[in-house]
Amino acid sequence: MGFLRHERNECEDCHEKFGSYDELVRHSRDNHKRHIVKCSSCGKQFLHEKDRLHHVREENEKKVDSRRHKF
Ligand SMILES: [Zn+2]
Ligand SMILES: [Zn+2]
């Protein structure tokens, strides 16, 4: 109680809630004909370009980290 909960998986159009972001993306694409953007490296789908950019940035940071660990 009192904690801010992340409601990122709520549909912006009909406010239905989903267990995962992937489900929300699929729902928005199929039910509301939303334009979906895809990550070019792993194919993950996003509702907004800013979400994709955030993911790509995290992915790049992970890559840099694993490179650092390996070499
Ligand atoms: Zn919806
Ligand atoms: Zn990706």
mmCIF file with all atom_site columns, C-alpha atoms and ligand atoms in Angstrom:
data_model
loop_
_atom_site.group_PDB
_atom_site.id
_atom_site.type_symbol
_atom_site.label_atom_id
_atom_site.label_alt_id
_atom_site.label_comp_id
_atom_site.label_asym_id
_atom_site.label_entity_id
_atom_site.label_seq_id
_atom_site.pdbx_PDB_ins_code
_atom_site.Cartn_x
_atom_site.Cartn_y
_atom_site.Cartn_z
_atom_site.occupancy
_atom_site.B_iso_or_equiv
_atom_site.pdbx_formal_charge
_atom_site.auth_seq_id
_atom_site.auth_comp_id
_atom_site.auth_asym_id
_atom_site.auth_atom_id
_atom_site.pdbx_PDB_model_num
ATOM   1  C  CA . MET A 1 1  ? 0.000   0.000   0.000   1.00 0.00 ? 1  MET A CA 1
ATOM   2  C  CA . GLY A 1 2  ? 1.151   3.478   -0.786  1.00 0.00 ? 2  GLY A CA 1
ATOM   3  C  CA . PHE A 1 3  ? 3.531   2.319   -3.451  1.00 0.00 ? 3  PHE A CA 1
ATOM   4  C  CA . LEU A 1 4  ? 3.238   3.593   -6.966  1.00 0.00 ? 4  LEU A CA 1
ATOM   5  C  CA . ARG A 1 5  ? 2.422   0.706   -9.221  1.00 0.00 ? 5  ARG A CA 1
ATOM   6  C  CA . HIS A 1 6  ? 3.506   0.553   -12.797 1.00 0.00 ? 6  HIS A CA 1
ATOM   7  C  CA . GLU A 1 7  ? 0.443   0.394   -14.999 1.00 0.00 ? 7  GLU A CA 1
ATOM   8  C  CA . ARG A 1 8  ? 2.369   0.147   -18.205 1.00 0.00 ? 8  ARG A CA 1
ATOM   9  C  CA . ASN A 1 9  ? 0.365   -2.771  -19.485 1.00 0.00 ? 9  ASN A CA 1
ATOM   10 C  CA . GLU A 1 10 ? -2.913  -0.872  -19.592 1.00 0.00 ? 10 GLU A CA 1
ATOM   11 C  CA . CYS A 1 11 ? -4.456  -0.234  -22.980 1.00 0.00 ? 11 CYS A CA 1
ATOM   12 C  CA . GLU A 1 12 ? -4.592  3.478   -23.800 1.00 0.00 ? 12 GLU A CA 1
ATOM   13 C  CA . ASP A 1 13 ? -7.720  3.010   -25.878 1.00 0.00 ? 13 ASP A CA 1
ATOM   14 C  CA . CYS A 1 14 ? -10.014 0.818   -23.790 1.00 0.00 ? 14 CYS A CA 1
ATOM   15 C  CA . HIS A 1 15 ? -8.082  0.703   -20.448 1.00 0.00 ? 15 HIS A CA 1
ATOM   16 C  CA . GLU A 1 16 ? -8.063  -3.071  -20.369 1.00 0.00 ? 16 GLU A CA 1
ATOM   17 C  CA . LYS A 1 17 ? -5.108  -4.416  -18.368 1.00 0.00 ? 17 LYS A CA 1
ATOM   18 C  CA . PHE A 1 18 ? -2.704  -7.122  -19.469 1.00 0.00 ? 18 PHE A CA 1
ATOM   19 C  CA . GLY A 1 19 ? -0.306  -9.448  -17.735 1.00 0.00 ? 19 GLY A CA 1
ATOM   20 C  CA . SER A 1 20 ? 2.545   -8.526  -20.033 1.00 0.00 ? 20 SER A CA 1
ATOM   21 C  CA . TYR A 1 21 ? 3.587   -5.742  -22.345 1.00 0.00 ? 21 TYR A CA 1
ATOM   22 C  CA . ASP A 1 22 ? 3.661   -8.193  -25.262 1.00 0.00 ? 22 ASP A CA 1
ATOM   23 C  CA . GLU A 1 23 ? -0.010  -9.019  -24.728 1.00 0.00 ? 23 GLU A CA 1
ATOM   24 C  CA . LEU A 1 24 ? -0.882  -5.327  -24.632 1.00 0.00 ? 24 LEU A CA 1
ATOM   25 C  CA . VAL A 1 25 ? 1.002   -4.732  -27.889 1.00 0.00 ? 25 VAL A CA 1
ATOM   26 C  CA . ARG A 1 26 ? -0.784  -7.618  -29.580 1.00 0.00 ? 26 ARG A CA 1
ATOM   27 C  CA . HIS A 1 27 ? -4.152  -6.385  -28.297 1.00 0.00 ? 27 HIS A CA 1
ATOM   28 C  CA . SER A 1 28 ? -3.578  -2.801  -29.443 1.00 0.00 ? 28 SER A CA 1
ATOM   29 C  CA . ARG A 1 29 ? -2.410  -3.945  -32.849 1.00 0.00 ? 29 ARG A CA 1
ATOM   30 C  CA . ASP A 1 30 ? -5.305  -6.346  -33.426 1.00 0.00 ? 30 ASP A CA 1
ATOM   31 C  CA . ASN A 1 31 ? -8.158  -4.488  -31.728 1.00 0.00 ? 31 ASN A CA 1
ATOM   32 C  CA . HIS A 1 32 ? -7.289  -0.852  -32.263 1.00 0.00 ? 32 HIS A CA 1
ATOM   33 C  CA . LYS A 1 33 ? -5.160  -1.159  -35.396 1.00 0.00 ? 33 LYS A CA 1
ATOM   34 C  CA . ARG A 1 34 ? -2.319  0.600   -33.651 1.00 0.00 ? 34 ARG A CA 1
ATOM   35 C  CA . HIS A 1 35 ? 0.926   1.092   -35.513 1.00 0.00 ? 35 HIS A CA 1
ATOM   36 C  CA . ILE A 1 36 ? 3.585   -1.144  -33.958 1.00 0.00 ? 36 ILE A CA 1
ATOM   37 C  CA . VAL A 1 37 ? 7.319   -0.540  -34.077 1.00 0.00 ? 37 VAL A CA 1
ATOM   38 C  CA . LYS A 1 38 ? 9.786   -3.415  -33.979 1.00 0.00 ? 38 LYS A CA 1
ATOM   39 C  CA . CYS A 1 39 ? 13.263  -3.746  -32.570 1.00 0.00 ? 39 CYS A CA 1
ATOM   40 C  CA . SER A 1 40 ? 15.512  -4.419  -35.531 1.00 0.00 ? 40 SER A CA 1
ATOM   41 C  CA . SER A 1 41 ? 17.851  -6.696  -33.577 1.00 0.00 ? 41 SER A CA 1
ATOM   42 C  CA . CYS A 1 42 ? 15.487  -8.974  -31.617 1.00 0.00 ? 42 CYS A CA 1
ATOM   43 C  CA . GLY A 1 43 ? 12.087  -8.331  -33.261 1.00 0.00 ? 43 GLY A CA 1
ATOM   44 C  CA . LYS A 1 44 ? 10.334  -7.322  -30.031 1.00 0.00 ? 44 LYS A CA 1
ATOM   45 C  CA . GLN A 1 45 ? 7.291   -5.151  -30.714 1.00 0.00 ? 45 GLN A CA 1
ATOM   46 C  CA . PHE A 1 46 ? 6.430   -1.806  -29.148 1.00 0.00 ? 46 PHE A CA 1
ATOM   47 C  CA . LEU A 1 47 ? 3.511   0.592   -29.177 1.00 0.00 ? 47 LEU A CA 1
ATOM   48 C  CA . HIS A 1 48 ? 5.629   3.723   -29.178 1.00 0.00 ? 48 HIS A CA 1
ATOM   49 C  CA . GLU A 1 49 ? 8.890   4.727   -30.761 1.00 0.00 ? 49 GLU A CA 1
ATOM   50 C  CA . LYS A 1 50 ? 10.089  6.019   -27.372 1.00 0.00 ? 50 LYS A CA 1
ATOM   51 C  CA . ASP A 1 51 ? 9.504   2.553   -25.843 1.00 0.00 ? 51 ASP A CA 1
ATOM   52 C  CA . ARG A 1 52 ? 11.503  0.977   -28.647 1.00 0.00 ? 52 ARG A CA 1
ATOM   53 C  CA . LEU A 1 53 ? 14.323  3.480   -28.230 1.00 0.00 ? 53 LEU A CA 1
ATOM   54 C  CA . HIS A 1 54 ? 14.410  2.808   -24.491 1.00 0.00 ? 54 HIS A CA 1
ATOM   55 C  CA . HIS A 1 55 ? 14.628  -0.938  -25.175 1.00 0.00 ? 55 HIS A CA 1
ATOM   56 C  CA . VAL A 1 56 ? 17.335  -0.507  -27.818 1.00 0.00 ? 56 VAL A CA 1
ATOM   57 C  CA . ARG A 1 57 ? 19.356  1.592   -25.410 1.00 0.00 ? 57 ARG A CA 1
ATOM   58 C  CA . GLU A 1 58 ? 19.058  -1.098  -22.702 1.00 0.00 ? 58 GLU A CA 1
ATOM   59 C  CA . GLU A 1 59 ? 19.957  -3.771  -25.232 1.00 0.00 ? 59 GLU A CA 1
ATOM   60 C  CA . ASN A 1 60 ? 23.067  -1.863  -26.269 1.00 0.00 ? 60 ASN A CA 1
ATOM   61 C  CA . GLU A 1 61 ? 24.099  -1.383  -22.650 1.00 0.00 ? 61 GLU A CA 1
ATOM   62 C  CA . LYS A 1 62 ? 23.717  -5.124  -22.050 1.00 0.00 ? 62 LYS A CA 1
ATOM   63 C  CA . LYS A 1 63 ? 25.839  -5.876  -25.098 1.00 0.00 ? 63 LYS A CA 1
ATOM   64 C  CA . VAL A 1 64 ? 28.553  -3.537  -23.880 1.00 0.00 ? 64 VAL A CA 1
ATOM   65 C  CA . ASP A 1 65 ? 28.394  -5.187  -20.440 1.00 0.00 ? 65 ASP A CA 1
ATOM   66 C  CA . SER A 1 66 ? 28.706  -8.729  -21.773 1.00 0.00 ? 66 SER A CA 1
ATOM   67 C  CA . ARG A 1 67 ? 31.604  -7.685  -23.978 1.00 0.00 ? 67 ARG A CA 1
ATOM   68 C  CA . ARG A 1 68 ? 33.317  -6.257  -20.925 1.00 0.00 ? 68 ARG A CA 1
ATOM   69 C  CA . HIS A 1 69 ? 32.804  -9.533  -19.053 1.00 0.00 ? 69 HIS A CA 1
ATOM   70 C  CA . LYS A 1 70 ? 34.032  -11.731 -21.890 1.00 0.00 ? 70 LYS A CA 1
ATOM   71 C  CA . PHE A 1 71 ? 37.171  -9.834  -22.805 1.00 0.00 ? 71 PHE A CA 1
HETATM 72 ZN ZN . ZN  B 2 .  ? -7.756  -1.825  -25.903 1.00 0.00 ? 1  ZN  B ZN 1
HETATM 73 ZN ZN . ZN  B 2 .  ? 15.534  -5.798  -29.078 1.00 0.00 ? 2  ZN  B ZN 1
#
